[in-house]
Amino acid sequence: MNVNIMNVDYSTKIPNNVNLSADRQVLKALEGWHPGYMNWWSDMGPEGFQQSLVYLRTAYSVDPRGWAKFDYVRMPDYRWGILLAPQEENRVIPFGEHYGEPAWQEVPGEYRAMLRRLIVIQGDTEPASVEQQRHLGKTAPSLYDLRNLFQVNVEEGRHLWAMVYLLQKYFGRDGREEADELLRRRSGDADSPRMLGAFNEATPDWLSFFMFTYFTDRDGKMQLHSLAQSGFDPLSRTCRFMLTEEAHHMFVGETGITRVVQRTCEAMKAAGITDPTDVAKVRALGVIDLPTIQKKLNLHYSLSLDLFGSEVSTNAANAFNAGIKGRYHETQIKDDHRLRNDTYPVLKLVDGKITRVDEPALTALNMRLRDDYTQDCVKGLLRWNKVISTAGYAYKLTLPHVAFHRAIGEFKDIHATPDGVLIDSATWNKRRHEWVPSTEDGDFIASLMKPVTGIGEFAPWISPPKVGINNKPGDFEYVKIET
Ligand SMILES: [Fe+2]
Ligand SMILES: [Fe+2]
């Protein structure tokens, strides 16, 4: 078992490393769910290209040294499988009231509802992003980018399978019902929307896609990290393997934005433009001006902050106490992992002023995870700003203040500028499009979204990548569209 778990059994209809062929009941439940999933994929998955051959990676092992194989695959033939990271021997619960006790291999009865809810919320985000991105194939700036989009999409599909496996194996009938519901909700649907706000927003263009994979998939990373600490071992192992795939999604976002910024700077330089805020002049070159990139960034970052929930939350405290959801890098933190007497600083609105308040660390766990997220986000900004300064421009992309453009938590009822200055509604309404994209900004970006499908060719608003996928050369045919 311990040896085999590294490699994936592809002999069953559903590839897996959890010995499904010996687990008849769960195999039957998953096989029963499979047709609904395929229907969902054909209705809500990428529009078009279903018969194209796409150069995709498929997980064939969970060995971190080599877990993926690259080959041409038609997306509906992708082998969506159930893959868990290897079980750690004698793993103990690393935090909360059960600190030091053996990790659970079955769901503890008292935490069943809480666990199911967390798994459903995570599961709901996976198909949601596929739905949000389904139209983008039509306007891909290159075959390379088209392939990356589809790679992200099939893997989000696999992440849905990962959560459905947990529901069907460990939660009996209500788990199966939740699994069906995950296929029923639709991103942006008025009657039956996805569970979280950012997953009901449109992803209208490729800059949004890159921002989404950079900022929103990174929220996913933080959530998966905290669930990977879970005392419920199957959840921990599932999330650990998902994180290896997730890294590529954020890579797509980070390098995508880098390439857009790069191209804009090159075009401005070539045209002798010295002021990067001269939007009209820059747009006339057919590239996306830096102020518009900043607005998109403001939008996606603030939507993603909302995904962390309220800064002060008893749910978060309960999940931690229960040993269900830990902190980012919990096992590396040097403290008692119980947080009984600790405090954590939280930005709150006190008498109309943004103020730091020390809160019990237990109830401030969402805030802490969000702070970790913000630190993680900064890395990309350093890279993008390096591109801008190397090109000789003084412009700097920045993360907006956490009070800016929020729909959840302490600042949901106020307005603030990206610098964190509180303003009234009238000022917000008058000035909001200095900070978040306007319809005209969206229309301009949309006007650039013309598909480029020639081998090795790229749309004029984005630079080619430095290296190809799996070290393929620049003229590699990542998607064979005519098949
Ligand atoms: Fe995912
Ligand atoms: Fe992702």
XYZ file of C-alpha atoms and ligand atoms in Angstrom:
485
model
C 0.000 0.000 0.000
C 2.679 2.485 0.980
C 4.666 1.719 -2.160
C 1.671 1.645 -4.471
C 0.226 4.888 -3.273
C 2.908 6.798 -5.142
C 1.574 5.496 -8.434
C -1.911 5.827 -9.725
C -4.137 2.920 -10.727
C -5.437 3.679 -14.227
C -7.208 0.327 -14.686
C -10.465 1.531 -13.092
C -12.698 4.004 -14.861
C -11.641 6.565 -12.266
C -7.859 6.699 -11.885
C -6.883 6.711 -8.227
C -4.309 5.916 -5.612
C -6.853 5.168 -2.896
C -7.461 1.535 -3.861
C -10.934 2.189 -5.217
C -11.204 -1.266 -6.785
C -11.345 -2.663 -3.241
C -13.825 -0.004 -2.130
C -16.882 -1.080 -4.139
C -19.395 1.219 -2.527
C -17.451 4.403 -3.091
C -16.425 3.316 -6.590
C -20.108 2.788 -7.387
C -21.034 6.197 -6.006
C -18.295 7.883 -8.029
C -19.234 5.998 -11.189
C -22.799 7.078 -10.601
C -21.669 10.697 -10.341
C -19.432 10.509 -13.424
C -22.116 10.997 -16.164
C -23.410 14.118 -14.403
C -19.884 15.451 -14.275
C -19.388 14.838 -17.992
C -22.667 16.606 -18.707
C -21.544 19.509 -16.589
C -18.206 19.601 -18.431
C -19.895 19.695 -21.808
C -22.424 22.338 -20.707
C -20.183 24.546 -18.565
C -16.597 23.584 -19.412
C -14.523 25.339 -22.071
C -16.639 26.471 -25.001
C -15.385 24.823 -28.183
C -12.063 22.990 -28.549
C -13.512 19.794 -27.080
C -12.189 17.812 -30.034
C -8.832 19.617 -30.153
C -5.700 17.832 -29.049
C -4.256 19.742 -26.112
C -0.756 19.236 -24.754
C -1.730 18.559 -21.127
C -0.076 17.176 -18.070
C -1.825 14.369 -16.234
C -0.879 13.266 -12.738
C 0.349 9.690 -12.759
C 2.025 9.682 -9.370
C 2.106 11.737 -6.215
C 5.870 11.569 -5.934
C 6.974 15.215 -5.772
C 10.060 14.418 -7.840
C 8.012 13.450 -10.871
C 4.270 13.239 -10.827
C 3.043 14.419 -14.210
C 3.123 13.162 -17.788
C 2.669 15.483 -20.749
C 0.845 14.379 -23.851
C -1.805 15.384 -26.362
C -5.268 14.763 -24.924
C -8.788 15.697 -25.978
C -10.205 17.410 -22.907
C -13.234 15.132 -22.469
C -10.776 12.194 -22.429
C -8.693 13.718 -19.642
C -8.345 11.189 -16.812
C -9.803 13.008 -13.840
C -8.589 11.016 -10.894
C -8.569 10.773 -7.101
C -5.076 11.428 -5.834
C -4.039 11.805 -2.230
C -0.554 12.581 -0.990
C 1.017 9.575 0.777
C -0.094 8.950 4.335
C 2.426 10.171 6.858
C 3.113 7.503 9.435
C 2.037 8.366 12.971
C 0.826 11.807 11.963
C -0.659 13.735 14.871
C -3.114 16.611 14.939
C -0.857 19.672 14.855
C -3.086 22.257 16.583
C -6.225 22.924 18.598
C -7.789 21.085 21.498
C -6.715 17.701 20.139
C -3.113 18.790 19.670
C -0.775 15.790 19.675
C -3.507 13.146 19.331
C -3.324 10.747 16.362
C -4.809 12.246 13.179
C -8.306 10.970 12.377
C -8.758 8.484 9.562
C -12.537 8.724 9.896
C -14.743 11.761 10.425
C -15.172 12.505 14.126
C -18.928 12.593 14.756
C -18.923 15.861 16.675
C -17.232 17.727 13.798
C -19.073 16.102 10.933
C -21.193 19.114 9.975
C -18.293 21.542 10.205
C -16.048 19.353 8.068
C -18.687 18.743 5.469
C -19.331 22.448 5.166
C -15.655 23.283 4.670
C -15.268 20.560 2.037
C -18.376 21.731 0.193
C -17.218 25.362 0.176
C -13.794 24.389 -1.168
C -15.395 22.019 -3.681
C -17.774 24.707 -4.914
C -14.955 27.034 -5.976
C -13.372 24.466 -8.304
C -16.101 24.075 -10.949
C -17.030 27.741 -10.464
C -13.750 28.960 -11.932
C -14.141 26.651 -14.930
C -17.562 28.175 -15.535
C -16.177 31.697 -15.189
C -13.445 30.985 -17.733
C -15.450 29.023 -20.256
C -15.586 31.712 -22.937
C -11.904 32.611 -22.915
C -10.732 29.979 -25.409
C -12.242 32.017 -28.237
C -9.905 34.956 -27.616
C -6.665 33.299 -26.493
C -3.567 35.385 -27.334
C -1.619 32.254 -28.351
C -1.725 28.468 -28.416
C 0.582 28.517 -25.390
C -1.947 30.533 -23.400
C -4.844 28.467 -24.704
C -3.126 25.343 -23.446
C -2.489 26.903 -20.037
C -6.139 27.885 -19.736
C -7.231 24.335 -20.481
C -4.649 22.883 -18.107
C -6.030 25.043 -15.313
C -9.595 24.062 -16.278
C -9.059 20.298 -16.293
C -7.201 20.501 -12.981
C -9.970 22.519 -11.356
C -12.221 19.733 -12.593
C -9.948 17.238 -10.845
C -10.090 19.281 -7.655
C -13.855 18.966 -7.777
C -13.396 15.187 -8.022
C -11.065 15.334 -5.025
C -13.712 16.993 -2.854
C -16.491 14.760 -4.180
C -14.459 11.694 -3.245
C -14.249 12.908 0.351
C -17.974 13.645 0.427
C -18.937 10.288 -1.031
C -16.519 8.209 0.977
C -16.917 9.814 4.381
C -20.318 11.483 4.517
C -22.822 8.882 3.367
C -26.102 10.026 1.905
C -25.797 13.724 2.633
C -22.312 13.613 1.125
C -23.776 12.211 -2.086
C -26.440 14.907 -2.080
C -23.816 17.610 -1.645
C -21.838 16.074 -4.528
C -24.887 16.435 -6.773
C -25.436 20.015 -5.635
C -21.875 20.867 -6.663
C -22.887 20.078 -10.244
C -26.145 21.979 -9.974
C -25.017 25.433 -8.832
C -23.715 27.769 -11.549
C -21.377 30.723 -11.372
C -23.309 33.973 -11.613
C -26.713 32.253 -11.721
C -29.439 34.394 -10.140
C -31.323 31.442 -8.609
C -28.520 29.024 -7.881
C -25.198 30.851 -7.677
C -21.868 29.506 -6.474
C -21.312 29.937 -2.743
C -18.666 32.698 -2.665
C -18.791 36.168 -4.191
C -15.605 36.214 -6.259
C -16.710 32.988 -7.923
C -19.835 34.616 -9.292
C -17.996 37.482 -10.986
C -17.358 37.445 -14.727
C -13.904 36.730 -16.150
C -14.463 38.705 -19.342
C -10.957 38.903 -20.762
C -7.464 37.459 -20.498
C -6.132 40.155 -18.190
C -8.928 39.165 -15.797
C -7.922 35.535 -16.212
C -4.327 36.301 -15.259
C -5.475 38.430 -12.310
C -7.843 35.663 -11.249
C -5.184 32.962 -11.366
C -2.750 35.228 -9.551
C -5.035 36.570 -6.818
C -8.012 34.241 -6.520
C -6.197 30.957 -7.035
C -3.808 32.218 -4.382
C -6.686 32.494 -1.931
C -7.252 28.851 -2.861
C -3.644 28.132 -2.037
C -4.011 29.659 1.438
C -7.232 27.753 2.129
C -5.675 24.497 0.924
C -2.631 25.092 3.105
C -4.804 25.537 6.186
C -6.862 22.461 5.313
C -3.682 20.506 4.612
C -2.968 20.933 8.338
C -6.298 19.309 9.209
C -6.539 16.609 11.837
C -8.866 14.793 9.403
C -6.090 13.013 7.548
C -7.842 12.240 4.230
C -8.596 15.951 3.827
C -5.022 16.865 4.666
C -3.621 14.414 2.116
C -6.070 15.517 -0.575
C -5.179 19.179 -0.130
C -1.461 18.502 -0.094
C -1.621 16.977 -3.529
C -3.927 19.701 -4.876
C -1.316 22.265 -3.885
C 1.230 20.784 -6.299
C -1.180 21.405 -9.178
C -2.288 24.771 -7.859
C 1.252 26.137 -8.107
C 0.982 26.069 -11.899
C -2.229 28.097 -11.838
C -0.537 30.904 -9.961
C 2.465 30.630 -12.263
C 0.089 31.240 -15.184
C -1.204 34.355 -13.445
C 2.124 35.749 -12.375
C 3.880 35.222 -15.700
C 0.773 36.293 -17.612
C 0.733 39.684 -15.883
C 4.512 39.959 -16.251
C 4.175 39.433 -19.998
C 1.417 42.030 -20.320
C 3.443 44.588 -18.361
C 6.545 43.709 -20.367
C 4.814 44.228 -23.693
C 3.296 47.539 -22.584
C 6.690 48.847 -21.463
C 8.371 47.736 -24.701
C 5.701 49.416 -26.814
C 5.867 52.658 -24.791
C 9.626 52.738 -25.091
C 9.602 52.054 -28.816
C 7.095 54.882 -29.299
C 9.105 57.265 -27.122
C 6.329 57.675 -24.571
C 7.738 59.055 -21.344
C 4.526 59.329 -19.315
C 2.975 55.885 -18.698
C -0.181 57.555 -17.345
C -0.928 59.094 -20.737
C -3.611 56.470 -21.218
C -4.855 57.559 -24.643
C -1.377 57.599 -26.140
C -0.515 54.172 -24.725
C -3.798 52.623 -25.805
C -3.243 53.900 -29.313
C -0.301 51.491 -29.444
C -2.643 48.540 -28.954
C -1.323 47.597 -25.523
C -2.881 47.809 -22.065
C -1.799 50.911 -20.148
C -0.371 50.468 -16.661
C -3.137 52.485 -14.901
C -5.728 50.072 -16.299
C -3.644 47.108 -15.154
C -3.590 48.726 -11.700
C -7.392 49.036 -11.729
C -7.818 45.374 -12.654
C -5.410 44.483 -9.882
C -7.396 46.587 -7.389
C -10.569 44.792 -8.369
C -9.271 41.245 -8.193
C -7.261 41.738 -5.029
C -10.204 43.261 -3.165
C -12.604 40.546 -4.367
C -10.101 37.932 -3.235
C -9.711 39.522 0.225
C -13.448 39.010 0.700
C -12.913 35.257 0.325
C -11.177 35.157 3.706
C -14.410 36.077 5.468
C -14.812 38.340 8.474
C -11.631 39.409 10.210
C -13.055 38.363 13.549
C -14.833 35.032 13.330
C -15.985 32.467 15.840
C -16.352 29.913 13.020
C -12.643 30.185 12.344
C -11.921 29.793 16.059
C -14.159 26.739 16.283
C -12.549 25.084 13.264
C -9.126 25.667 14.778
C -10.064 24.441 18.253
C -11.598 21.355 16.667
C -8.374 20.554 14.804
C -10.131 20.879 11.442
C -8.533 23.971 9.888
C -5.094 25.193 10.905
C -2.898 28.135 10.107
C -0.646 28.660 7.110
C 2.513 26.625 7.803
C 1.084 25.619 11.186
C 3.743 23.023 11.949
C 6.506 25.574 11.373
C 5.060 28.150 13.769
C 6.799 28.290 17.131
C 4.023 28.530 19.696
C 1.712 26.224 21.647
C -0.622 25.690 18.620
C -3.582 26.260 20.913
C -3.665 30.059 21.067
C -5.463 30.164 24.386
C -4.010 33.449 25.614
C -2.527 34.956 22.439
C -3.686 38.062 20.642
C -3.396 39.177 17.033
C -3.690 42.729 15.659
C -6.751 43.334 13.499
C -7.608 46.440 11.494
C -11.065 47.558 12.519
C -13.328 50.508 12.152
C -13.425 52.283 15.522
C -15.369 55.567 15.792
C -15.083 56.027 12.057
C -11.328 55.504 11.994
C -9.272 52.562 10.733
C -7.577 51.329 13.893
C -5.391 48.393 14.927
C -7.034 46.437 17.697
C -5.589 43.424 19.496
C -8.106 40.592 19.287
C -7.913 37.078 20.730
C -5.716 35.204 18.231
C -8.300 32.436 17.967
C -11.050 34.628 16.600
C -8.569 36.548 14.404
C -7.494 33.510 12.378
C -9.117 34.702 9.161
C -7.246 37.976 9.509
C -3.998 36.174 10.076
C -4.465 33.968 7.003
C -5.360 37.061 4.990
C -2.187 38.789 6.160
C -0.179 35.741 5.088
C -1.949 35.950 1.746
C -1.095 39.613 1.298
C 2.568 38.878 1.961
C 2.452 36.130 -0.619
C 0.851 38.496 -3.153
C 3.620 41.052 -2.784
C 6.157 38.819 -4.557
C 4.456 39.203 -7.910
C 4.272 42.955 -7.550
C 8.015 43.105 -6.980
C 8.567 41.210 -10.247
C 6.156 43.351 -12.236
C 7.622 46.559 -10.847
C 11.091 45.326 -11.732
C 9.986 45.004 -15.362
C 8.629 48.564 -15.262
C 11.695 50.098 -13.620
C 14.089 48.182 -15.879
C 12.265 49.720 -18.834
C 13.012 53.123 -17.290
C 9.566 54.087 -15.991
C 8.888 55.446 -12.513
C 5.401 53.887 -12.328
C 4.710 51.397 -9.528
C 1.933 48.833 -9.209
C 0.681 48.550 -5.629
C -1.766 46.502 -3.579
C -4.711 48.636 -2.456
C -5.480 49.096 1.234
C -7.572 46.325 2.820
C -10.401 48.799 3.456
C -10.716 49.466 -0.265
C -13.724 48.091 -2.186
C -14.811 45.483 0.314
C -18.088 43.589 0.505
C -17.312 41.452 3.558
C -15.913 42.181 7.005
C -15.051 45.342 8.920
C -15.039 47.696 5.937
C -18.037 46.509 3.984
C -20.186 49.509 4.854
C -17.662 52.256 4.205
C -15.762 53.557 1.207
C -12.042 54.050 1.073
C -9.489 55.028 -1.544
C -6.755 52.538 -2.505
C -4.544 54.415 -0.021
C -6.990 53.704 2.783
C -8.454 57.191 3.132
C -12.102 57.033 4.133
C -14.444 58.855 1.730
C -18.191 59.349 1.514
C -20.505 57.661 -0.979
C -20.738 60.702 -3.206
C -16.955 60.856 -3.581
C -16.787 57.130 -4.153
C -19.421 57.267 -6.866
C -17.711 60.187 -8.533
C -14.216 58.716 -8.416
C -14.614 54.926 -8.352
C -13.529 54.490 -11.958
C -10.178 56.008 -11.159
C -9.681 52.862 -9.081
C -11.722 49.994 -10.529
C -12.250 49.366 -14.249
C -15.048 51.275 -15.951
C -17.155 49.991 -18.832
C -14.879 51.905 -21.216
C -11.797 50.243 -19.710
C -13.469 46.879 -20.178
C -14.441 47.734 -23.745
C -10.901 48.766 -24.559
C -9.445 45.521 -23.221
C -12.156 43.572 -25.026
C -11.182 45.299 -28.268
C -7.690 43.772 -27.975
C -8.982 40.254 -27.368
C -8.545 38.849 -30.864
C -7.577 35.192 -31.036
C -4.107 34.289 -32.235
C -3.850 30.650 -33.236
C -0.735 30.561 -35.424
C 2.025 28.317 -34.104
C 4.528 30.377 -32.105
C 2.555 33.602 -32.618
C 1.363 35.976 -29.901
C -1.207 38.754 -29.714
C 0.423 42.190 -29.878
C -0.592 43.118 -26.299
C 1.399 40.365 -24.607
C 5.012 39.178 -24.739
C 5.920 35.560 -25.435
C 6.919 33.510 -22.375
C 10.584 33.072 -21.525
C 10.334 29.268 -21.588
C 7.809 26.850 -22.993
C 5.739 24.320 -21.091
C 7.781 21.190 -20.343
C 10.704 22.997 -22.006
C 9.072 22.951 -25.409
C 10.482 25.330 -28.019
C 8.755 28.561 -29.062
C 7.247 27.019 -32.200
C 5.586 24.134 -30.390
C 1.961 23.403 -31.280
C 0.398 23.378 -27.813
C -3.101 22.906 -29.154
C -3.923 21.124 -32.401
C -7.156 22.895 -33.102
C -7.971 21.253 -36.470
C -8.773 17.732 -35.406
Fe -8.327 24.223 -7.564
Fe -6.476 26.686 -9.232
